[in-house]
Each structure stands twice: as C-alpha cells, then as structure tokens.
C-alpha cells in the first residue's frame, strides 16, 4: 500500500482537483439556475404574483360588492431616471368598496425629442394585500410607445377582492416606468429590412 | 541580502536572483510571504480610502470631496479590504503554516500556488485603475446591487473582471489547501489530531469552492445586463433586481464566514499557548466550525429583511440566523474555559487574541440584534450595521491576523520583536478601534444612514469622535511595519520553540524555519500536539 507514496499522493491530488472543479462548475451554473428557481419558488411555493396579466372575468364577476366596507386606494407614479417622461396619476387617492369595478387614470408625456417605448412595472403595498388586488385592464400589460412630445391618458381598471383581510385599510398601487430598449431595438429591426429595399 | 543568506545556510537552496526567488517561486513559505506583503499593501490602500471617508464625515456638510467620489471610496474601500486584505492575509497564513503544522514538505500543488498568488496583483490593478477612468470607479456599493450599479460608467466592467480573477485565485488557493490537508499529512497526523487552524482552513476552503462561483455567475449576469442586452435583473425587460440580492447574498453570507473561520482557528492556536493548557473541547471546536459553515448557506436573506419577503421567509431566516449563535457561543466559551485556571501570560499575541474574543463577541451580539426581523427594520442600512461588521472584521478578522503575525513571526524570521512596542501597538489599536467604531452603534440607532457623505447636524458629535478614532487607527500600519522591520534587523534570536507553552509540529523545526522543512515526514509525538484532542 505504501509502495508508491508519491504516486498515491499524485492520484489523491488529481482527485481533489477534479472534484473541486466539478463543484465549482456546478455552483457557477447554479448561479444561473437561480433565475428559473427563483420564479418557480416565488410563484408556486410562496404564492407571489411575479407577472400579471388581466384578472380573469369569471373570477372578478363572482365578486359581490361589499357596500359596508371602504378601502382607500392610493396611486403613485414614478419614472426610472433614464427615462425622459413625465408620469403621474390623475387622482392621488380614491375610496372604493371591495368588489366594485373602479377606473383610474394616469397621464404620461414624452418630454424628449425622440420616440420612446416604455414599460410600466406595477407594485402593490402592503405586500400581503397584493394577492387581493385585481387589475382587469391596465396600461402595464403592454409596452407603451410615445412619439416625441406626445402625451397619453392611460387607464387602469381594477377590483379589490372582498376577501381582503380586515386589517388592511389602505392599498397603494405604484408604477415605475422603464425604457424598454429591447422593444425599441426590435421595432427598429422590423422596420429596417424595408428601408434598403425601398 | 539573498546571497548573504545563501552563504549562511547553503543547505537552504533558496533560488538566486530576485525574479527566480519571488516571481517563479513554488515554495510555500515564499508564497505565504508574498500573500502577506500584498495584503499589507492593500490594507494601506484601503485604510487611505477609509481616511477619506472619515475625514469627510468628521463634520456635517460637504467639505473635502464630492458625493460621487465619496461613494467610490466606500465601494472601493470594501472591495479592497475584503478581497485584497483579509482574504489574501488568511491564504498567506495558510500557505506558511498549514504545511508546517501537518508535517508536509510543501503545498500539494506548488505551481498552482504560484499562479493563484500572481493573479491577484493583476486583479487589483484592474480594480484600482477604475479610479482614474472617465466615469470613475464603481460607486454603487460593494454589494453591486442593480439597477444602481449598472448606471455607473464602464468601470464596472473592470470591477467584474477583477472579481472573476480574484475568484479564480481564491478557488485555486482553496483547491491547493484541501489537497494539501487531505493528501500530505505526516503519518500519524490523523484528521482529528490536526491543529484547529488547519481544520478551520479545510472548512473555509470548501466554502470558497462552493460560493465564489455563484458570485462569478451573479456578476457575469450584471455584465450581460449592461452590455449584451439581457434582462436578468432589469425590471423593464421582465427581470427582477431582488433576485440579484438573493443570488449575491447566497455568496455573501458564506463569504463573511470565509473571513472569520480562519480567525477562529488562529485564536484556537494562540490561546492554549499562553494559557499553557490544551484547547478545551477540541472536538466541539471542530464540529462548531463545520456547523457554522453549514448554517451559513441557509441564512442569506437576513441581509434583505426589508426588501420584501413572505412572513414565513422572514421567520425562517431569523431563526436560522439566531441558531448560528449556538456554535459561535460554543467557541467563545471554549476559549474562555481554555483560559480558565491556566498559567496565563500576556505576551503581545495573547493580548490580540483576548481582544479578539471580547470585541468579536460584541460584534456577534450586534449580529444577533440585526437578526431579529422587527428590530432589523430599524437597523437596515444604518451605521449600526457598519459598526456591527467592522467589529467582526476589524477587531475580529484583522486583529486575529495581526495576532497571528506576532505569534508566528519568530518562526518565520528567527527573530523576536520588542514586546513592549508590540503592546503599545496593541493598546493603541484597541483604544482607537473602539473610539472609531463604538459610537457608530449610537449613530445607527439614531437613524444615520450608511454610504452618505453628508448628514443631519444631530449626528455631528458622534461622527467627530468616530473620525478621531479613524485618524488614530491610521498610525497602526506604520507602527506595525516599524516593529517588524526593527525586529528583522535587530531583534533577539528566537528559539525553535519561541513561546513557552507552544505546542505543535511547527515549533519542532528551527527558527527561522529552513527553506525546506519536513522533506522526510516527522514522527508525530502526541504529547507535543497538545492543541489537538490527543486522548484518543
């Protein structure tokens, strides 16, 4: 067994290197695997809504208006510092009955000299109440392209689930608008093939 | 100098010539020295940056620097100190001491050892060069949270490549240490007879290999988000910036233990020597190290309690974090019981070790405070957190490194240093470190946010005191350098067993340790391994 201690040591070292490099490579990939894992854990294990489409009509129609209860909904509008837009809610605050369909408006204006595509990311506070806030129609479901100087009045139609926990008296709906350069690039590419042909 | 030494001990076979000796060296002692010298240089650069920070914060208002430059300083100070000072210093100590402690002739992979050191200077040239670039150095904090960090100049690309290089260097160093410990132990040096310092590095090396690739992945995603149009963390493209924080802290929390476990190992060497008693509860110490390392993987989100998390998540991460206090407490109490009824003497290394036990525990306590979710909502991103991690990293990790250098210096150089000067260095550091960091607890509790160049006048007094402490601390690297330089030149000759109660294989070789040691494996005498559990 100890006939060849040098060789034994070299084989041992090679084994350590092999295992360590495999572990390192696996952990490097794990960093990237965190991206899907994060989505799966958030949506399926923790029940957090990461991406929101419109709430289904069947779900919303089943709600009964709870006229005995009033909830204050506050509206906040922000733009990312890289986006030269003005963006604000028309009404800062509304009082609604849970279960009642409500319409609110935001105003956006492109103050730059070029067309810009923006995308609004919504957020509801307190976070525990976000599951009970249903948007039926929202400008945040699609990209918004504003030409230079153009302004747009944008609706959001929502219903608060009557099962909203009783301790929640105020909900805050906030949007942050980001420039979606990816969509702008795609639009430019879609337009580009026509240009050389013409 | 080199020729002098060569004629003196010709059997040492040191390579001739500066380049052969240092650039191409594969000797674990030379590489250990290189790591320590590099780390000392980085400490001085990082300290200069903290000098800028504390000078600006001495009074409210903006006096000296612009806010953006201030933020560059906080970001670079952290990166330089963590990756340039603390981690390389521990790797340097491992290079010097692990082969000596387990009776190995050298590290297992000497050529890779050379490579893993020489990557570092290039990594830090990349990182520090960003200070001179248009757009400036990264200023979004060392945690590099998007979207803020992506709004800076192109310096962040250099930072990201520097981090890749540091990661490669650390992983190669870790592989080397694991291979050395697993394959090169002298016959009779069982795993459970190894000194605790060796154990602490074995576990730290596993942590390094497991988490540094995750950091590399995270910063790679930042790079592609900025330059290649991906949207991993870009909310506009469907990404999620909070996800970055989860990935980063999955690396970041084990990283803080990477910076403290070797310190635990060092203290477990110094305390028994000067208490003249075997380490109390050796096996418990080893299991506590492993336990802390395991727990470090499941507590990351306690850095982000206020970011938004389901209640169950907050509770899980709170309890898991508080659980770490148990193995850490085991270690602190075992050091105390090692000292209990020992024949204590208070030479310089022992003073640093005792200061470590006391001051690190203060940092541990404020850590338990920040682990409590409802309280953490007050502490998050305040100076309380700054005080907490400087207690564990400066009076914890850095003090242990200084203690280790004072402890093993006679073995490295064959010279004693002036113990009185060492004690002056110690008391000066302890007083000013506390003047520097203790008031920051009060500032944080009063609500002063971190990473800001200006503040409410209500915080003025404690900031003034804190800055005085910083200026006092600024002298300590020079004191340390002078004491060591004087010792190297004029110090008294050290015995092979430089300290009365020192046990372990490293003290069986002459001082200074010859260039090549343990070319034939030593006979392990259990009675001389008193730091290990030798009763079995």
JSON list of N, CA and C in Angstrom, two decimals, chain A residues 106-157:
[
{"chain": "A", "resi": 106, "resn": "UNK", "atom": "N", "xyz": [-53.94, 57.48, -15.42]},
{"chain": "A", "resi": 106, "resn": "UNK", "atom": "CA", "xyz": [-52.59, 58.03, -15.28]},
{"chain": "A", "resi": 106, "resn": "UNK", "atom": "C", "xyz": [-52.31, 58.85, -16.55]},
{"chain": "A", "resi": 107, "resn": "UNK", "atom": "N", "xyz": [-51.47, 59.86, -16.39]},
{"chain": "A", "resi": 107, "resn": "UNK", "atom": "CA", "xyz": [-51.05, 60.67, -17.54]},
{"chain": "A", "resi": 107, "resn": "UNK", "atom": "C", "xyz": [-49.56, 60.51, -17.75]},
{"chain": "A", "resi": 108, "resn": "UNK", "atom": "N", "xyz": [-49.18, 60.27, -19.01]},
{"chain": "A", "resi": 108, "resn": "UNK", "atom": "CA", "xyz": [-47.75, 60.18, -19.33]},
{"chain": "A", "resi": 108, "resn": "UNK", "atom": "C", "xyz": [-47.45, 61.12, -20.49]},
{"chain": "A", "resi": 109, "resn": "UNK", "atom": "N", "xyz": [-46.28, 61.74, -20.45]},
{"chain": "A", "resi": 109, "resn": "UNK", "atom": "CA", "xyz": [-45.88, 62.62, -21.55]},
{"chain": "A", "resi": 109, "resn": "UNK", "atom": "C", "xyz": [-44.41, 62.41, -21.85]},
{"chain": "A", "resi": 110, "resn": "UNK", "atom": "N", "xyz": [-44.08, 62.25, -23.11]},
{"chain": "A", "resi": 110, "resn": "UNK", "atom": "CA", "xyz": [-42.69, 62.09, -23.53]},
{"chain": "A", "resi": 110, "resn": "UNK", "atom": "C", "xyz": [-42.10, 63.48, -23.73]},
{"chain": "A", "resi": 111, "resn": "UNK", "atom": "N", "xyz": [-41.18, 63.89, -22.87]},
{"chain": "A", "resi": 111, "resn": "UNK", "atom": "CA", "xyz": [-40.63, 65.24, -22.96]},
{"chain": "A", "resi": 111, "resn": "UNK", "atom": "C", "xyz": [-39.34, 65.28, -23.77]},
{"chain": "A", "resi": 112, "resn": "UNK", "atom": "N", "xyz": [-38.94, 64.13, -24.34]},
{"chain": "A", "resi": 112, "resn": "UNK", "atom": "CA", "xyz": [-37.71, 64.13, -25.13]},
{"chain": "A", "resi": 112, "resn": "UNK", "atom": "C", "xyz": [-38.04, 64.39, -26.60]},
{"chain": "A", "resi": 113, "resn": "UNK", "atom": "N", "xyz": [-37.01, 64.43, -27.43]},
{"chain": "A", "resi": 113, "resn": "UNK", "atom": "CA", "xyz": [-37.20, 64.73, -28.84]},
{"chain": "A", "resi": 113, "resn": "UNK", "atom": "C", "xyz": [-37.19, 63.48, -29.70]},
{"chain": "A", "resi": 114, "resn": "UNK", "atom": "N", "xyz": [-37.39, 62.30, -29.08]},
{"chain": "A", "resi": 114, "resn": "UNK", "atom": "CA", "xyz": [-37.39, 61.06, -29.86]},
{"chain": "A", "resi": 114, "resn": "UNK", "atom": "C", "xyz": [-38.53, 60.17, -29.38]},
{"chain": "A", "resi": 115, "resn": "UNK", "atom": "N", "xyz": [-38.90, 59.20, -30.21]},
{"chain": "A", "resi": 115, "resn": "UNK", "atom": "CA", "xyz": [-39.93, 58.25, -29.81]},
{"chain": "A", "resi": 115, "resn": "UNK", "atom": "C", "xyz": [-39.32, 57.25, -28.82]},
{"chain": "A", "resi": 116, "resn": "UNK", "atom": "N", "xyz": [-40.06, 56.96, -27.76]},
{"chain": "A", "resi": 116, "resn": "UNK", "atom": "CA", "xyz": [-39.53, 56.06, -26.74]},
{"chain": "A", "resi": 116, "resn": "UNK", "atom": "C", "xyz": [-40.60, 55.04, -26.39]},
{"chain": "A", "resi": 117, "resn": "UNK", "atom": "N", "xyz": [-40.18, 53.78, -26.26]},
{"chain": "A", "resi": 117, "resn": "UNK", "atom": "CA", "xyz": [-41.09, 52.74, -25.79]},
{"chain": "A", "resi": 117, "resn": "UNK", "atom": "C", "xyz": [-40.82, 52.52, -24.31]},
{"chain": "A", "resi": 118, "resn": "UNK", "atom": "N", "xyz": [-41.86, 52.60, -23.52]},
{"chain": "A", "resi": 118, "resn": "UNK", "atom": "CA", "xyz": [-41.71, 52.41, -22.07]},
{"chain": "A", "resi": 118, "resn": "UNK", "atom": "C", "xyz": [-42.53, 51.23, -21.62]},
{"chain": "A", "resi": 119, "resn": "UNK", "atom": "N", "xyz": [-42.18, 50.71, -20.46]},
{"chain": "A", "resi": 119, "resn": "UNK", "atom": "CA", "xyz": [-42.96, 49.62, -19.87]},
{"chain": "A", "resi": 119, "resn": "UNK", "atom": "C", "xyz": [-43.13, 49.91, -18.39]},
{"chain": "A", "resi": 120, "resn": "UNK", "atom": "N", "xyz": [-44.36, 49.83, -17.92]},
{"chain": "A", "resi": 120, "resn": "UNK", "atom": "CA", "xyz": [-44.62, 50.14, -16.51]},
{"chain": "A", "resi": 120, "resn": "UNK", "atom": "C", "xyz": [-44.62, 48.85, -15.70]},
{"chain": "A", "resi": 121, "resn": "UNK", "atom": "N", "xyz": [-43.94, 48.87, -14.56]},
{"chain": "A", "resi": 121, "resn": "UNK", "atom": "CA", "xyz": [-43.91, 47.72, -13.67]},
{"chain": "A", "resi": 121, "resn": "UNK", "atom": "C", "xyz": [-44.73, 48.08, -12.43]},
{"chain": "A", "resi": 122, "resn": "UNK", "atom": "N", "xyz": [-45.81, 47.32, -12.17]},
{"chain": "A", "resi": 122, "resn": "UNK", "atom": "CA", "xyz": [-46.65, 47.66, -11.03]},
{"chain": "A", "resi": 122, "resn": "UNK", "atom": "C", "xyz": [-46.16, 47.03, -9.73]},
{"chain": "A", "resi": 123, "resn": "UNK", "atom": "N", "xyz": [-46.60, 47.63, -8.64]},
{"chain": "A", "resi": 123, "resn": "UNK", "atom": "CA", "xyz": [-46.29, 47.07, -7.33]},
{"chain": "A", "resi": 123, "resn": "UNK", "atom": "C", "xyz": [-47.41, 47.48, -6.38]},
{"chain": "A", "resi": 124, "resn": "UNK", "atom": "N", "xyz": [-47.83, 46.56, -5.53]},
{"chain": "A", "resi": 124, "resn": "UNK", "atom": "CA", "xyz": [-48.91, 46.86, -4.60]},
{"chain": "A", "resi": 124, "resn": "UNK", "atom": "C", "xyz": [-48.39, 46.71, -3.18]},
{"chain": "A", "resi": 125, "resn": "UNK", "atom": "N", "xyz": [-48.66, 47.70, -2.35]},
{"chain": "A", "resi": 125, "resn": "UNK", "atom": "CA", "xyz": [-48.28, 47.62, -0.94]},
{"chain": "A", "resi": 125, "resn": "UNK", "atom": "C", "xyz": [-49.54, 47.75, -0.10]},
{"chain": "A", "resi": 126, "resn": "UNK", "atom": "N", "xyz": [-49.66, 47.15, 1.05]},
{"chain": "A", "resi": 126, "resn": "UNK", "atom": "CA", "xyz": [-48.69, 46.21, 1.62]},
{"chain": "A", "resi": 126, "resn": "UNK", "atom": "C", "xyz": [-48.61, 44.92, 0.82]},
{"chain": "A", "resi": 127, "resn": "UNK", "atom": "N", "xyz": [-47.45, 44.27, 0.88]},
{"chain": "A", "resi": 127, "resn": "UNK", "atom": "CA", "xyz": [-47.23, 43.12, 0.01]},
{"chain": "A", "resi": 127, "resn": "UNK", "atom": "C", "xyz": [-48.22, 42.00, 0.27]},
{"chain": "A", "resi": 128, "resn": "UNK", "atom": "N", "xyz": [-48.69, 41.89, 1.52]},
{"chain": "A", "resi": 128, "resn": "UNK", "atom": "CA", "xyz": [-49.62, 40.79, 1.83]},
{"chain": "A", "resi": 128, "resn": "UNK", "atom": "C", "xyz": [-50.96, 41.01, 1.16]},
{"chain": "A", "resi": 129, "resn": "UNK", "atom": "N", "xyz": [-51.26, 42.26, 0.73]},
{"chain": "A", "resi": 129, "resn": "UNK", "atom": "CA", "xyz": [-52.55, 42.54, 0.12]},
{"chain": "A", "resi": 129, "resn": "UNK", "atom": "C", "xyz": [-52.51, 42.42, -1.39]},
{"chain": "A", "resi": 130, "resn": "UNK", "atom": "N", "xyz": [-51.32, 42.21, -1.95]},
{"chain": "A", "resi": 130, "resn": "UNK", "atom": "CA", "xyz": [-51.21, 42.25, -3.42]},
{"chain": "A", "resi": 130, "resn": "UNK", "atom": "C", "xyz": [-52.01, 41.13, -4.07]},
{"chain": "A", "resi": 131, "resn": "UNK", "atom": "N", "xyz": [-52.20, 40.02, -3.36]},
{"chain": "A", "resi": 131, "resn": "UNK", "atom": "CA", "xyz": [-52.96, 38.91, -3.94]},
{"chain": "A", "resi": 131, "resn": "UNK", "atom": "C", "xyz": [-54.42, 39.28, -4.13]},
{"chain": "A", "resi": 132, "resn": "UNK", "atom": "N", "xyz": [-54.90, 40.31, -3.41]},
{"chain": "A", "resi": 132, "resn": "UNK", "atom": "CA", "xyz": [-56.33, 40.64, -3.43]},
{"chain": "A", "resi": 132, "resn": "UNK", "atom": "C", "xyz": [-56.63, 41.81, -4.36]},
{"chain": "A", "resi": 133, "resn": "UNK", "atom": "N", "xyz": [-55.60, 42.28, -5.06]},
{"chain": "A", "resi": 133, "resn": "UNK", "atom": "CA", "xyz": [-55.78, 43.41, -5.94]},
{"chain": "A", "resi": 133, "resn": "UNK", "atom": "C", "xyz": [-55.78, 42.92, -7.38]},
{"chain": "A", "resi": 134, "resn": "UNK", "atom": "N", "xyz": [-56.91, 43.05, -8.05]},
{"chain": "A", "resi": 134, "resn": "UNK", "atom": "CA", "xyz": [-57.04, 42.52, -9.41]},
{"chain": "A", "resi": 134, "resn": "UNK", "atom": "C", "xyz": [-57.15, 43.64, -10.43]},
{"chain": "A", "resi": 135, "resn": "UNK", "atom": "N", "xyz": [-56.23, 43.62, -11.40]},
{"chain": "A", "resi": 135, "resn": "UNK", "atom": "CA", "xyz": [-56.31, 44.60, -12.49]},
{"chain": "A", "resi": 135, "resn": "UNK", "atom": "C", "xyz": [-56.99, 43.94, -13.68]},
{"chain": "A", "resi": 136, "resn": "UNK", "atom": "N", "xyz": [-58.11, 44.49, -14.12]},
{"chain": "A", "resi": 136, "resn": "UNK", "atom": "CA", "xyz": [-58.83, 43.93, -15.26]},
{"chain": "A", "resi": 136, "resn": "UNK", "atom": "C", "xyz": [-58.26, 44.49, -16.55]},
{"chain": "A", "resi": 137, "resn": "UNK", "atom": "N", "xyz": [-57.90, 45.78, -16.51]},
{"chain": "A", "resi": 137, "resn": "UNK", "atom": "CA", "xyz": [-57.35, 46.45, -17.69]},
{"chain": "A", "resi": 137, "resn": "UNK", "atom": "C", "xyz": [-56.24, 47.35, -17.18]},
{"chain": "A", "resi": 138, "resn": "UNK", "atom": "N", "xyz": [-55.11, 47.34, -17.88]},
{"chain": "A", "resi": 138, "resn": "UNK", "atom": "CA", "xyz": [-54.01, 48.15, -17.37]},
{"chain": "A", "resi": 138, "resn": "UNK", "atom": "C", "xyz": [-53.04, 48.48, -18.49]},
{"chain": "A", "resi": 139, "resn": "UNK", "atom": "N", "xyz": [-52.53, 49.71, -18.46]},
{"chain": "A", "resi": 139, "resn": "UNK", "atom": "CA", "xyz": [-51.52, 50.10, -19.45]},
{"chain": "A", "resi": 139, "resn": "UNK", "atom": "C", "xyz": [-50.21, 49.36, -19.22]},
{"chain": "A", "resi": 140, "resn": "UNK", "atom": "N", "xyz": [-50.10, 48.70, -18.06]},
{"chain": "A", "resi": 140, "resn": "UNK", "atom": "CA", "xyz": [-48.86, 47.99, -17.75]},
{"chain": "A", "resi": 140, "resn": "UNK", "atom": "C", "xyz": [-48.82, 46.62, -18.41]},
{"chain": "A", "resi": 141, "resn": "UNK", "atom": "N", "xyz": [-49.95, 46.18, -19.01]},
{"chain": "A", "resi": 141, "resn": "UNK", "atom": "CA", "xyz": [-49.93, 44.86, -19.64]},
{"chain": "A", "resi": 141, "resn": "UNK", "atom": "C", "xyz": [-49.19, 44.89, -20.97]},
{"chain": "A", "resi": 142, "resn": "UNK", "atom": "N", "xyz": [-49.04, 46.05, -21.55]},
{"chain": "A", "resi": 142, "resn": "UNK", "atom": "CA", "xyz": [-48.36, 46.15, -22.86]},
{"chain": "A", "resi": 142, "resn": "UNK", "atom": "C", "xyz": [-47.31, 47.25, -22.82]},
{"chain": "A", "resi": 143, "resn": "UNK", "atom": "N", "xyz": [-46.43, 47.25, -23.82]},
{"chain": "A", "resi": 143, "resn": "UNK", "atom": "CA", "xyz": [-45.48, 48.36, -23.99]},
{"chain": "A", "resi": 143, "resn": "UNK", "atom": "C", "xyz": [-46.25, 49.59, -24.45]},
{"chain": "A", "resi": 144, "resn": "UNK", "atom": "N", "xyz": [-45.76, 50.74, -24.05]},
{"chain": "A", "resi": 144, "resn": "UNK", "atom": "CA", "xyz": [-46.37, 51.99, -24.48]},
{"chain": "A", "resi": 144, "resn": "UNK", "atom": "C", "xyz": [-45.32, 52.77, -25.26]},
{"chain": "A", "resi": 145, "resn": "UNK", "atom": "N", "xyz": [-45.63, 53.11, -26.50]},
{"chain": "A", "resi": 145, "resn": "UNK", "atom": "CA", "xyz": [-44.69, 53.92, -27.29]},
{"chain": "A", "resi": 145, "resn": "UNK", "atom": "C", "xyz": [-45.25, 55.33, -27.42]},
{"chain": "A", "resi": 146, "resn": "UNK", "atom": "N", "xyz": [-44.46, 56.30, -27.02]},
{"chain": "A", "resi": 146, "resn": "UNK", "atom": "CA", "xyz": [-44.85, 57.70, -27.14]},
{"chain": "A", "resi": 146, "resn": "UNK", "atom": "C", "xyz": [-43.90, 58.40, -28.10]},
{"chain": "A", "resi": 147, "resn": "UNK", "atom": "N", "xyz": [-44.46, 59.09, -29.09]},
{"chain": "A", "resi": 147, "resn": "UNK", "atom": "CA", "xyz": [-43.63, 59.88, -30.00]},
{"chain": "A", "resi": 147, "resn": "UNK", "atom": "C", "xyz": [-43.11, 61.10, -29.25]},
{"chain": "A", "resi": 148, "resn": "UNK", "atom": "N", "xyz": [-42.15, 61.80, -29.86]},
{"chain": "A", "resi": 148, "resn": "UNK", "atom": "CA", "xyz": [-41.58, 62.98, -29.21]},
{"chain": "A", "resi": 148, "resn": "UNK", "atom": "C", "xyz": [-42.69, 63.97, -28.88]},
{"chain": "A", "resi": 149, "resn": "UNK", "atom": "N", "xyz": [-42.77, 64.35, -27.60]},
{"chain": "A", "resi": 149, "resn": "UNK", "atom": "CA", "xyz": [-43.73, 65.34, -27.18]},
{"chain": "A", "resi": 149, "resn": "UNK", "atom": "C", "xyz": [-45.15, 64.83, -27.01]},
{"chain": "A", "resi": 150, "resn": "UNK", "atom": "N", "xyz": [-45.41, 63.57, -27.37]},
{"chain": "A", "resi": 150, "resn": "UNK", "atom": "CA", "xyz": [-46.77, 63.04, -27.27]},
{"chain": "A", "resi": 150, "resn": "UNK", "atom": "C", "xyz": [-47.17, 62.80, -25.82]},
{"chain": "A", "resi": 151, "resn": "UNK", "atom": "N", "xyz": [-48.44, 63.03, -25.49]},
{"chain": "A", "resi": 151, "resn": "UNK", "atom": "CA", "xyz": [-48.91, 62.63, -24.18]},
{"chain": "A", "resi": 151, "resn": "UNK", "atom": "C", "xyz": [-50.08, 61.67, -24.34]},
{"chain": "A", "resi": 152, "resn": "UNK", "atom": "N", "xyz": [-50.34, 60.89, -23.31]},
{"chain": "A", "resi": 152, "resn": "UNK", "atom": "CA", "xyz": [-51.37, 59.86, -23.39]},
{"chain": "A", "resi": 152, "resn": "UNK", "atom": "C", "xyz": [-52.03, 59.72, -22.04]},
{"chain": "A", "resi": 153, "resn": "UNK", "atom": "N", "xyz": [-53.35, 59.54, -22.09]},
{"chain": "A", "resi": 153, "resn": "UNK", "atom": "CA", "xyz": [-54.11, 59.27, -20.88]},
{"chain": "A", "resi": 153, "resn": "UNK", "atom": "C", "xyz": [-54.30, 57.76, -20.81]},
{"chain": "A", "resi": 154, "resn": "UNK", "atom": "N", "xyz": [-53.88, 57.14, -19.70]},
{"chain": "A", "resi": 154, "resn": "UNK", "atom": "CA", "xyz": [-53.84, 55.68, -19.68]},
{"chain": "A", "resi": 154, "resn": "UNK", "atom": "C", "xyz": [-54.70, 55.16, -18.54]},
{"chain": "A", "resi": 155, "resn": "UNK", "atom": "N", "xyz": [-55.58, 54.19, -18.85]},
{"chain": "A", "resi": 155, "resn": "UNK", "atom": "CA", "xyz": [-56.50, 53.70, -17.83]},
{"chain": "A", "resi": 155, "resn": "UNK", "atom": "C", "xyz": [-55.96, 52.49, -17.06]},
{"chain": "A", "resi": 156, "resn": "UNK", "atom": "N", "xyz": [-56.43, 52.36, -15.84]},
{"chain": "A", "resi": 156, "resn": "UNK", "atom": "CA", "xyz": [-56.28, 51.10, -15.13]},
{"chain": "A", "resi": 156, "resn": "UNK", "atom": "C", "xyz": [-57.62, 50.81, -14.46]},
{"chain": "A", "resi": 157, "resn": "UNK", "atom": "N", "xyz": [-58.15, 49.61, -14.76]},
{"chain": "A", "resi": 157, "resn": "UNK", "atom": "CA", "xyz": [-59.46, 49.22, -14.22]},
{"chain": "A", "resi": 157, "resn": "UNK", "atom": "C", "xyz": [-59.20, 48.08, -13.24]}
]
